[in-house]
CSV table of C-alpha atoms and ligand atoms in Angstrom, one decimal:
chain,number,residue,atom,x,y,z
O,1,MET,CA,6.6,16.1,-1.9
O,2,VAL,CA,4.3,13.3,-0.9
O,3,SER,CA,4.8,10.3,1.4
O,4,LEU,CA,2.4,7.6,0.7
O,5,VAL,CA,1.8,4.2,2.5
O,6,ILE,CA,0.5,1.2,0.5
O,7,SER,CA,-1.0,-1.5,2.7
O,8,GLY,CA,-3.1,-4.6,2.0
O,9,GLY,CA,-6.8,-4.3,3.2
O,10,GLN,CA,-7.4,-8.1,3.2
O,11,TRP,CA,-5.3,-11.2,3.8
O,12,GLY,CA,-2.4,-10.2,1.5
O,13,ASP,CA,-2.1,-11.0,-2.2
O,14,GLU,CA,-4.4,-8.1,-3.1
O,15,GLY,CA,-2.1,-7.0,-5.9
O,16,LYS,CA,0.0,-4.6,-3.9
O,17,ALA,CA,3.0,-5.3,-6.1
O,18,LYS,CA,1.2,-4.1,-9.2
O,19,ILE,CA,0.1,-0.9,-7.6
O,20,THR,CA,3.5,-0.3,-6.0
O,21,ASP,CA,5.1,-0.8,-9.3
O,22,LEU,CA,2.6,1.6,-10.9
O,23,LEU,CA,3.3,4.3,-8.4
O,24,SER,CA,7.0,3.7,-8.1
O,25,GLU,CA,7.6,5.6,-11.3
O,26,GLU,CA,6.8,8.8,-9.5
O,27,ALA,CA,8.4,7.9,-6.2
O,28,ASP,CA,12.1,8.7,-5.4
O,29,TYR,CA,12.3,6.4,-2.4
O,30,ILE,CA,10.5,3.0,-2.0
O,31,VAL,CA,10.6,1.5,1.5
O,32,ARG,CA,9.6,-2.0,2.5
O,33,TYR,CA,8.6,-1.7,6.2
O,34,GLN,CA,7.9,-5.2,7.6
O,35,GLY,CA,7.8,-8.9,7.0
O,36,GLY,CA,10.4,-11.0,5.1
O,37,ALA,CA,10.6,-13.6,2.5
O,38,ASN,CA,7.1,-14.7,3.4
O,39,ALA,CA,5.9,-12.1,0.9
O,40,GLY,CA,5.7,-12.8,-2.8
O,41,HIS,CA,5.2,-9.9,-5.2
O,42,THR,CA,4.7,-10.6,-8.8
O,43,VAL,CA,5.3,-7.7,-11.2
O,44,SER,CA,4.6,-7.7,-15.0
O,45,CYS,CA,6.4,-4.9,-16.7
O,46,PRO,CA,8.2,-4.2,-20.1
O,47,GLN,CA,11.4,-6.0,-18.9
O,48,GLY,CA,9.4,-9.2,-18.2
O,49,LEU,CA,7.7,-11.0,-15.3
O,50,PHE,CA,9.5,-10.6,-11.9
O,51,LYS,CA,8.8,-12.3,-8.6
O,52,PHE,CA,10.1,-10.4,-5.6
O,53,HIS,CA,10.2,-11.5,-2.0
O,54,LEU,CA,12.3,-8.9,-0.1
O,55,ILE,CA,13.6,-6.2,-2.5
O,56,PRO,CA,11.0,-3.5,-3.3
O,57,SER,CA,9.9,-3.9,-6.9
O,58,GLY,CA,10.7,-0.2,-7.5
O,59,ILE,CA,14.2,-1.4,-8.2
O,60,LEU,CA,13.1,-2.0,-11.7
O,61,PHE,CA,13.1,1.7,-12.3
O,62,PRO,CA,16.6,3.1,-12.6
O,63,GLY,CA,17.6,5.8,-10.2
O,64,LYS,CA,15.3,5.0,-7.3
O,65,THR,CA,16.4,4.4,-3.8
O,66,CYS,CA,14.9,1.1,-2.5
O,67,ILE,CA,15.1,0.5,1.2
O,68,ILE,CA,14.6,-2.8,3.1
O,69,GLY,CA,13.7,-1.2,6.4
O,70,PRO,CA,14.5,-1.7,10.1
O,71,GLY,CA,11.1,-3.5,10.7
O,72,THR,CA,11.8,-6.3,8.2
O,73,VAL,CA,13.4,-9.7,8.8
O,74,ILE,CA,16.0,-10.9,6.3
O,75,GLU,CA,17.1,-14.4,5.3
O,76,PRO,CA,20.5,-13.5,3.8
O,77,GLN,CA,20.8,-16.5,1.5
O,78,PHE,CA,17.4,-15.7,0.1
O,79,LEU,CA,18.1,-12.0,-0.3
O,80,LEU,CA,21.4,-12.7,-2.0
O,81,LYS,CA,19.7,-15.0,-4.5
O,82,GLU,CA,17.3,-12.2,-5.3
O,83,ILE,CA,20.1,-9.7,-5.6
O,84,ASN,CA,22.1,-12.0,-7.9
O,85,GLY,CA,19.0,-12.8,-10.0
O,86,LEU,CA,18.5,-9.1,-10.6
O,87,ARG,CA,22.2,-8.6,-11.3
O,88,GLU,CA,22.1,-11.3,-14.0
O,89,LEU,CA,19.3,-9.4,-15.7
O,90,LYS,CA,21.5,-6.2,-15.6
O,91,ILE,CA,19.1,-4.4,-13.2
O,92,ASP,CA,20.8,-1.5,-11.6
O,93,LEU,CA,21.2,-2.2,-7.8
O,94,ASN,CA,23.0,1.0,-6.8
O,95,GLY,CA,19.8,2.3,-5.1
O,96,LEU,CA,19.3,-0.8,-2.9
O,97,LYS,CA,19.8,0.0,0.8
O,98,ILE,CA,19.4,-2.4,3.7
O,99,SER,CA,18.9,-1.2,7.3
O,100,PRO,CA,21.5,-2.4,9.7
O,101,LEU,CA,18.7,-2.8,12.3
O,102,ALA,CA,16.7,-5.4,10.3
O,103,HIS,CA,16.7,-8.8,12.0
O,104,VAL,CA,18.3,-11.9,10.4
O,105,THR,CA,16.4,-15.1,9.9
O,106,MET,CA,18.9,-17.8,11.1
O,107,PRO,CA,18.8,-21.4,9.8
O,108,TRP,CA,17.2,-22.6,13.1
O,109,HIS,CA,14.4,-20.1,12.6
O,110,THR,CA,13.4,-21.7,9.4
O,111,VAL,CA,13.7,-25.3,10.8
O,112,LEU,CA,11.7,-24.3,13.9
O,113,ASP,CA,9.0,-22.6,11.8
O,114,LYS,CA,8.4,-25.8,9.9
O,115,ALA,CA,8.5,-28.0,13.0
O,116,THR,CA,6.2,-25.9,15.1
O,117,ASP,CA,3.8,-24.2,12.7
O,118,THR,CA,0.1,-24.1,13.8
O,119,VAL,CA,-1.3,-21.5,11.3
O,120,GLY,CA,-0.2,-22.7,7.9
O,121,SER,CA,2.8,-20.4,7.8
O,122,THR,CA,5.0,-19.9,4.7
O,123,GLY,CA,7.8,-21.9,6.4
O,124,ARG,CA,10.2,-19.0,5.9
O,125,GLY,CA,11.1,-18.6,9.6
O,126,ILE,CA,9.2,-15.4,10.1
O,127,GLY,CA,7.5,-16.2,13.4
O,128,PRO,CA,10.7,-17.5,15.1
O,129,THR,CA,12.7,-14.6,13.9
O,130,TYR,CA,10.3,-12.0,15.3
O,131,THR,CA,10.0,-14.1,18.5
O,132,ASP,CA,13.7,-13.8,19.0
O,133,LYS,CA,13.6,-10.0,18.3
O,134,ALA,CA,10.9,-9.6,20.9
O,135,LYS,CA,12.8,-11.9,23.4
O,136,ARG,CA,15.8,-9.5,22.8
O,137,VAL,CA,18.1,-12.3,21.6
O,138,GLY,CA,17.8,-11.7,17.9
O,139,ILE,CA,20.7,-11.2,15.5
O,140,GLN,CA,20.6,-8.0,13.4
O,141,VAL,CA,22.0,-7.3,9.9
O,142,GLN,CA,24.8,-5.1,11.5
O,143,ASP,CA,26.0,-8.1,13.5
O,144,LEU,CA,27.0,-9.8,10.3
O,145,LEU,CA,29.7,-7.1,9.8
O,146,SER,CA,31.6,-7.9,13.0
O,147,GLU,CA,33.2,-11.2,13.9
O,148,SER,CA,33.4,-10.4,17.6
O,149,GLU,CA,29.8,-9.2,17.8
O,150,LEU,CA,28.4,-12.1,15.9
O,151,ARG,CA,30.4,-14.6,17.8
O,152,SER,CA,29.3,-13.3,21.2
O,153,LYS,CA,25.6,-13.3,20.1
O,154,LEU,CA,25.9,-16.8,18.7
O,155,GLU,CA,27.6,-18.0,21.9
O,156,LYS,CA,24.6,-16.8,23.9
O,157,VAL,CA,21.9,-17.9,21.6
O,158,LEU,CA,23.0,-21.0,19.7
O,159,PRO,CA,23.5,-23.5,22.6
O,160,LYS,CA,19.9,-22.8,23.8
O,161,GLN,CA,18.5,-23.1,20.3
O,162,ASN,CA,20.4,-26.4,19.8
O,163,GLN,CA,19.0,-27.7,23.0
O,164,VAL,CA,15.4,-27.0,21.8
O,165,LEU,CA,16.1,-28.5,18.4
O,166,ILE,CA,17.5,-31.7,19.9
O,167,GLN,CA,15.4,-32.2,23.0
O,168,MET,CA,12.0,-31.0,21.8
O,169,HIS,CA,12.0,-31.7,18.1
O,170,GLU,CA,14.7,-34.4,17.6
O,171,LEU,CA,16.3,-32.2,15.0
O,172,GLU,CA,20.0,-31.7,14.1
O,173,PRO,CA,21.9,-29.0,16.0
O,174,PHE,CA,23.9,-26.3,14.3
O,175,ASP,CA,27.7,-25.9,14.6
O,176,LEU,CA,28.7,-22.5,15.9
O,177,GLU,CA,31.9,-22.1,13.9
O,178,GLU,CA,30.2,-23.1,10.6
O,179,VAL,CA,27.3,-20.7,11.2
O,180,LEU,CA,29.8,-17.9,12.1
O,181,LYS,CA,31.8,-18.4,9.0
O,182,GLN,CA,28.7,-18.7,6.7
O,183,TYR,CA,27.0,-15.6,8.1
O,184,LEU,CA,30.1,-13.5,8.1
O,185,SER,CA,30.5,-14.3,4.5
O,186,TYR,CA,26.9,-13.1,3.9
O,187,GLY,CA,27.8,-9.9,5.7
O,188,VAL,CA,30.7,-9.4,3.3
O,189,GLU,CA,28.3,-9.8,0.3
O,190,LEU,CA,25.6,-7.6,1.8
O,191,LYS,CA,28.0,-4.8,3.1
O,192,PRO,CA,27.8,-2.6,0.0
O,193,PHE,CA,24.0,-2.3,0.5
O,194,ILE,CA,23.9,-1.8,4.3
O,195,ASP,CA,23.3,1.9,5.0
O,196,ASP,CA,22.0,4.4,7.5
O,197,THR,CA,18.4,4.3,6.2
O,198,LEU,CA,17.0,6.5,9.0
O,199,ASN,CA,19.0,9.6,8.0
O,200,LEU,CA,18.6,8.8,4.3
O,201,LEU,CA,14.8,9.0,4.8
O,202,TYR,CA,14.9,12.1,7.0
O,203,ASP,CA,17.0,13.9,4.4
O,204,ALA,CA,14.8,12.7,1.6
O,205,ARG,CA,11.7,14.1,3.2
O,206,LYS,CA,13.5,17.4,3.9
O,207,ALA,CA,14.7,17.6,0.3
O,208,GLY,CA,11.1,17.3,-0.9
O,209,LYS,CA,11.4,13.8,-2.3
O,210,ASN,CA,8.4,11.5,-3.0
O,211,ILE,CA,8.4,8.5,-0.7
O,212,LEU,CA,6.4,5.3,-1.0
O,213,TYR,CA,6.2,2.9,2.0
O,214,GLU,CA,5.3,-0.6,0.9
O,215,GLY,CA,3.7,-3.1,3.2
O,216,ALA,CA,3.7,-6.8,2.8
O,217,GLN,CA,0.8,-9.2,3.6
O,218,GLY,CA,-2.4,-7.5,4.7
O,219,THR,CA,-4.4,-6.0,7.6
O,220,LEU,CA,-6.1,-9.3,8.4
O,221,LEU,CA,-2.7,-10.9,8.9
O,222,ASP,CA,-1.5,-8.1,11.2
O,223,ILE,CA,-0.3,-9.6,14.5
O,224,THR,CA,-2.4,-7.1,16.5
O,225,PHE,CA,-5.4,-6.4,14.3
O,226,GLY,CA,-5.7,-9.5,12.1
O,227,THR,CA,-7.6,-12.7,12.6
O,228,TYR,CA,-5.4,-13.7,15.6
O,229,PRO,CA,-3.9,-16.2,16.1
O,230,PHE,CA,-4.0,-16.9,12.3
O,231,VAL,CA,-1.7,-14.0,11.5
O,232,THR,CA,1.9,-13.2,10.6
O,233,SER,CA,4.3,-11.9,13.2
O,234,SER,CA,4.6,-8.2,12.1
O,235,ASN,CA,2.4,-5.2,11.5
O,236,PRO,CA,1.4,-4.9,7.9
O,237,VAL,CA,-1.1,-2.1,8.7
O,238,SER,CA,-0.3,1.4,7.5
O,239,GLY,CA,0.8,2.5,11.0
O,240,GLY,CA,3.5,-0.3,10.7
O,241,ALA,CA,5.2,2.0,8.2
O,242,CYS,CA,6.2,4.4,11.0
O,243,ILE,CA,7.7,1.8,13.3
O,244,GLY,CA,9.0,-0.3,10.5
O,245,ALA,CA,10.7,2.5,8.6
O,246,GLY,CA,11.6,4.8,11.5
O,247,VAL,CA,9.5,7.9,10.7
O,248,GLY,CA,6.7,9.5,12.7
O,249,PRO,CA,3.0,9.9,11.7
O,250,SER,CA,3.6,13.5,10.7
O,251,SER,CA,5.8,12.2,7.9
O,252,VAL,CA,2.9,10.3,6.1
O,253,ASP,CA,0.5,12.2,3.9
O,254,TYR,CA,-1.7,9.5,2.3
O,255,SER,CA,-2.8,6.0,3.2
O,256,LEU,CA,-3.7,3.8,0.2
O,257,GLY,CA,-5.5,0.6,0.8
O,258,ILE,CA,-5.3,-2.2,-1.7
O,259,PHE,CA,-8.3,-4.5,-2.0
O,260,LYS,CA,-9.1,-7.3,-4.5
O,261,ALA,CA,-12.6,-7.1,-6.0
O,262,PHE,CA,-13.3,-10.4,-4.1
O,263,CYS,CA,-11.4,-12.1,-1.3
O,264,THR,CA,-8.6,-14.6,-1.1
O,265,ARG,CA,-6.6,-16.2,1.7
O,266,VAL,CA,-3.8,-18.7,2.0
O,267,GLY,CA,-3.1,-20.6,5.2
O,268,ASP,CA,-5.5,-21.4,8.0
O,269,GLY,CA,-8.0,-19.2,9.8
O,270,PRO,CA,-11.5,-17.9,9.6
O,271,PHE,CA,-12.9,-16.5,6.3
O,272,PRO,CA,-16.6,-15.7,6.7
O,273,SER,CA,-17.4,-15.1,3.0
O,274,GLU,CA,-15.4,-18.1,1.8
O,275,ILE,CA,-16.8,-20.3,-1.1
O,276,HIS,CA,-16.1,-24.0,-0.9
O,277,PHE,CA,-13.1,-24.7,-3.1
O,278,GLU,CA,-15.0,-27.1,-5.3
O,279,ASP,CA,-18.0,-24.7,-6.0
O,280,GLU,CA,-18.1,-23.5,-9.6
O,281,ASN,CA,-17.9,-19.9,-8.4
O,282,ALA,CA,-14.7,-20.7,-6.5
O,283,VAL,CA,-13.2,-22.2,-9.6
O,284,LYS,CA,-14.1,-19.1,-11.6
O,285,LEU,CA,-12.7,-16.7,-9.0
O,286,ARG,CA,-9.5,-18.7,-8.7
O,287,GLN,CA,-9.2,-18.8,-12.5
O,288,ASP,CA,-7.7,-22.3,-12.4
O,289,GLY,CA,-5.2,-22.9,-15.3
O,290,LYS,CA,-4.8,-19.2,-16.2
O,291,GLN,CA,-1.5,-17.3,-15.8
O,292,TRP,CA,-2.8,-15.2,-12.9
O,293,ALA,CA,-4.7,-18.0,-11.2
O,294,GLU,CA,-5.0,-17.7,-7.4
O,295,PHE,CA,-2.0,-19.7,-6.3
O,296,GLY,CA,0.6,-18.3,-3.8
O,297,THR,CA,3.7,-16.6,-5.2
O,298,THR,CA,5.8,-17.8,-2.3
O,299,THR,CA,4.5,-21.3,-1.6
O,300,GLY,CA,2.5,-22.2,-4.7
O,301,ARG,CA,-0.5,-23.1,-2.4
O,302,MET,CA,-4.0,-22.9,-3.8
O,303,ARG,CA,-5.6,-19.8,-2.4
O,304,ARG,CA,-9.0,-20.0,-0.7
O,305,VAL,CA,-11.5,-17.6,-2.3
O,306,GLY,CA,-14.7,-15.8,-1.4
O,307,TRP,CA,-16.9,-12.8,-2.0
O,308,PHE,CA,-15.9,-9.2,-1.2
O,309,ASP,CA,-16.4,-8.8,2.5
O,310,THR,CA,-17.4,-5.2,3.4
O,311,VAL,CA,-17.5,-5.9,7.1
O,312,LEU,CA,-13.8,-6.8,7.2
O,313,ALA,CA,-13.0,-4.1,4.6
O,314,ARG,CA,-14.7,-1.4,6.7
O,315,TYR,CA,-12.7,-2.7,9.7
O,316,ALA,CA,-9.5,-2.4,7.6
O,317,VAL,CA,-10.5,1.1,6.5
O,318,ARG,CA,-10.7,2.2,10.2
O,319,VAL,CA,-7.5,0.4,11.4
O,320,ASN,CA,-5.5,1.9,8.6
O,321,SER,CA,-7.2,5.3,8.2
O,322,PHE,CA,-7.3,4.6,4.4
O,323,THR,CA,-7.5,7.9,2.4
O,324,GLY,CA,-8.1,6.1,-0.9
O,325,ILE,CA,-8.5,2.6,-2.3
O,326,ALA,CA,-7.0,0.7,-5.2
O,327,LEU,CA,-9.3,-2.0,-6.3
O,328,THR,CA,-7.6,-4.9,-8.2
O,329,LYS,CA,-8.7,-7.8,-10.4
O,330,ILE,CA,-12.1,-6.3,-11.3
O,331,ASP,CA,-11.9,-8.2,-14.6
O,332,THR,CA,-12.1,-11.6,-12.8
O,333,LEU,CA,-15.8,-10.7,-12.1
O,334,ASP,CA,-16.6,-10.1,-15.8
O,335,GLN,CA,-17.7,-13.8,-16.2
O,336,PHE,CA,-20.4,-13.9,-13.5
O,337,ASP,CA,-24.2,-13.7,-14.0
O,338,GLU,CA,-24.6,-12.9,-10.4
O,339,ILE,CA,-22.0,-11.5,-7.9
O,340,PHE,CA,-22.4,-11.5,-4.1
O,341,ILE,CA,-21.2,-8.9,-1.6
O,342,CYS,CA,-21.0,-9.7,2.1
O,343,VAL,CA,-22.8,-6.6,3.6
O,344,GLY,CA,-23.0,-7.7,7.3
O,345,TYR,CA,-22.6,-10.6,9.7
O,346,ARG,CA,-25.2,-12.4,11.8
O,347,HIS,CA,-23.8,-13.7,15.1
O,348,LYS,CA,-24.5,-17.4,15.2
O,349,VAL,CA,-25.4,-17.5,18.9
O,350,THR,CA,-27.0,-14.1,19.7
O,351,GLY,CA,-28.4,-13.4,16.3
O,352,GLU,CA,-27.0,-9.9,16.5
O,353,ILE,CA,-26.3,-8.1,13.1
O,354,ILE,CA,-22.8,-6.8,13.0
O,355,GLN,CA,-21.6,-4.0,10.6
O,356,ASN,CA,-18.6,-2.8,12.5
O,357,LEU,CA,-16.3,-5.2,14.2
O,358,PRO,CA,-14.6,-4.4,17.5
O,359,HIS,CA,-11.7,-6.6,16.4
O,360,ALA,CA,-11.1,-9.4,14.0
O,361,ASN,CA,-9.9,-12.2,16.3
O,362,ALA,CA,-10.5,-15.7,15.0
O,363,SER,CA,-12.7,-16.5,18.0
O,364,LEU,CA,-15.2,-13.8,17.1
O,365,LEU,CA,-15.2,-14.4,13.3
O,366,GLU,CA,-15.8,-18.1,13.8
O,367,GLN,CA,-19.1,-17.1,15.4
O,368,CYS,CA,-20.2,-15.0,12.4
O,369,GLU,CA,-22.1,-16.0,9.3
O,370,PRO,CA,-22.1,-13.7,6.3
O,371,ILE,CA,-25.1,-11.8,5.1
O,372,LEU,CA,-24.8,-11.8,1.3
O,373,GLN,CA,-26.4,-9.3,-1.1
O,374,SER,CA,-26.8,-10.3,-4.7
O,375,PHE,CA,-25.4,-7.9,-7.4
O,376,PRO,CA,-26.2,-8.4,-11.1
O,377,GLY,CA,-23.1,-9.4,-13.1
O,378,TRP,CA,-22.2,-7.0,-15.9
O,379,LYS,CA,-21.1,-9.8,-18.3
O,380,ALA,CA,-19.0,-7.4,-20.3
O,381,ASN,CA,-15.3,-6.9,-20.7
O,382,THR,CA,-13.2,-4.8,-18.2
O,383,HIS,CA,-10.0,-6.6,-18.9
O,384,GLU,CA,-7.2,-4.2,-19.9
O,385,VAL,CA,-9.6,-1.2,-19.9
O,386,GLN,CA,-7.7,2.0,-19.2
O,387,SER,CA,-10.3,4.6,-18.6
O,388,TRP,CA,-13.3,5.0,-16.3
O,389,ASP,CA,-15.6,5.9,-19.1
O,390,GLU,CA,-14.9,2.7,-21.0
O,391,LEU,CA,-16.0,0.5,-18.1
O,392,PRO,CA,-19.3,-1.3,-18.4
O,393,SER,CA,-22.0,0.6,-16.3
O,394,GLY,CA,-22.5,-2.5,-14.1
O,395,ALA,CA,-18.8,-2.6,-13.1
O,396,LYS,CA,-18.9,1.2,-12.3
O,397,LYS,CA,-21.9,0.5,-10.1
O,398,TYR,CA,-20.1,-2.3,-8.3
O,399,ILE,CA,-17.1,-0.1,-7.6
O,400,ASP,CA,-19.3,2.8,-6.6
O,401,LEU,CA,-21.2,0.6,-4.2
O,402,LEU,CA,-18.0,-0.7,-2.5
O,403,SER,CA,-16.8,2.9,-2.3
O,404,SER,CA,-20.0,4.1,-0.6
O,405,LEU,CA,-20.1,1.1,1.8
O,406,LEU,CA,-16.5,1.7,2.8
O,407,GLU,CA,-16.8,5.5,2.8
O,408,VAL,CA,-13.5,5.8,0.9
O,409,PRO,CA,-13.0,6.8,-2.7
O,410,VAL,CA,-11.7,4.2,-5.2
O,411,VAL,CA,-8.8,6.1,-6.7
O,412,ILE,CA,-7.2,3.3,-8.8
O,413,VAL,CA,-8.9,0.4,-10.6
O,414,SER,CA,-6.7,-2.4,-11.9
O,415,THR,CA,-8.0,-4.2,-14.9
O,416,GLY,CA,-5.0,-6.5,-15.8
O,417,PRO,CA,-1.5,-7.4,-14.7
O,418,ASP,CA,0.5,-4.8,-16.7
O,419,ARG,CA,1.2,-1.2,-15.6
O,420,ALA,CA,-0.9,0.0,-18.5
O,421,HIS,CA,-4.0,-2.0,-17.4
O,422,SER,CA,-5.0,0.6,-14.8
O,423,ILE,CA,-7.6,3.4,-14.4
O,424,ILE,CA,-6.1,6.2,-12.4
O,425,ARG,CA,-8.8,8.4,-11.1
O,426,LYS,CA,-6.6,10.6,-8.9
O,427,GLN,CA,-2.9,11.4,-9.2
O,428,LEU,CA,-1.5,10.5,-5.8
O,429,PHE,CA,2.0,12.0,-6.0
O,430,VAL,CA,0.8,15.6,-6.0
O,431,GLN,CA,0.7,17.7,-2.9
O,432,VAL,CA,-2.3,16.8,-0.7
H,501,LIG,P1,4.2,-16.5,8.2
H,501,LIG,O1,4.1,-15.1,7.8
H,501,LIG,O2,5.0,-17.3,7.2
H,501,LIG,O3,4.5,-16.8,9.6
H,501,LIG,O4,2.7,-17.1,8.0
H,501,LIG,C1,1.6,-16.7,8.8
H,501,LIG,C2,0.3,-16.6,8.0
H,501,LIG,O5,0.4,-15.5,7.1
H,501,LIG,C3,0.0,-17.9,7.1
H,501,LIG,O6,-1.4,-18.0,7.1
H,501,LIG,C4,0.5,-17.5,5.8
H,501,LIG,O7,-0.1,-18.2,4.7
H,501,LIG,C5,0.2,-16.0,5.7
H,501,LIG,N1,1.0,-15.2,4.9
H,501,LIG,C6,2.3,-14.8,5.1
H,501,LIG,N2,2.8,-14.1,4.1
H,501,LIG,C7,1.8,-13.9,3.2
H,501,LIG,C8,1.7,-13.3,2.0
H,501,LIG,O8,2.6,-12.6,1.5
H,501,LIG,N3,0.5,-13.4,1.3
H,501,LIG,C9,-0.5,-14.1,1.8
H,501,LIG,N4,-0.5,-14.7,3.0
H,501,LIG,C10,0.7,-14.7,3.7
């Protein structure tokens, strides 16, 4: 029996979906603990290429219980599209469970997100939905099952939202009766999946099941620990699994951090080791024109790219108490004569050398310039390699260097998009 949390160590898009998919085979329960349809998870597996936004990708394995947890926010229309897409592909959805406590992204949340965005959001209504949750005026999944409950909440919240839409943004108001009818119909469609996920998880742990908690986004987008204010509105860090799923810290055995072998970021905000998007190294890292090029799964935006940043990675290790690391996309570096690693920051004003950040707020990172260390490229193939011994010695040295700078073992190396393209150096679902 092992409970394992997977969280992103950078700005999201580290390849969490691939690692989650890889580990899901041995998990009995897979739980998404925060975020909403802002996430985009692409999984390549024997059945084909799948893009997930809300449903844990573990659903591709028959017999698994896949939970969309209490800490998530759900846009029902979006979720139903995902459910129906999987149904059409004859994927078994019996194991899908949705927490009644998750909050619902209402149509005005999406409209307001687009009208008020200042950080390059995905436009999926995430910020406004979590705002209403914190303001204690949010609508929860369970409210979609009761006409009287939903009506009374809408009567409280909708007139105020309409006032904001009309007076502050010159946008169209929403009609209460129409919204009520529409969202009750979503409730009817989602009802078979809504379940008591808290007791399901408690019983699963008691019965000795393997549980995998799956975070979306990444540490540097965490609302508390990320590059604030250029962050999302939830807690992607490993601790977020406890509050987002409804379990205590004693229920988690292993914290796996996912890092890409370089860095990427979508949206605005500081990125100390960033390479100008037109630089030839940026073009190579982005792999323009290739199937797995660095373009957002959710928004299609071109990702910003840069070298591996050990200062931010060490910070992520501390914030998440990572026990092990999965390093992805190592094969992208095969083509370089020279690779760079950011090994420290120099404060632009004081000249101070920074190795360990007190926090990652945008105001501090904007004052930092990266200290880059050159590393010789290995110029040999790692793509689709499946064992440590077959890796070129330069690639092994790069991985070992990152591991020693972060003081955490690299337990999985991903060398390509498919499940098989993985080097597993430690079996994680064995008792720790
Ligand atoms: P929001 O989560 O849509 O509010 O967006 C806030 C910030 O997080 C923006 O910079 C987004 O680009 C970024 N973001 C949100 N979700 C993801 C993700 O799944 N991967 C990468 N960046 C994300």
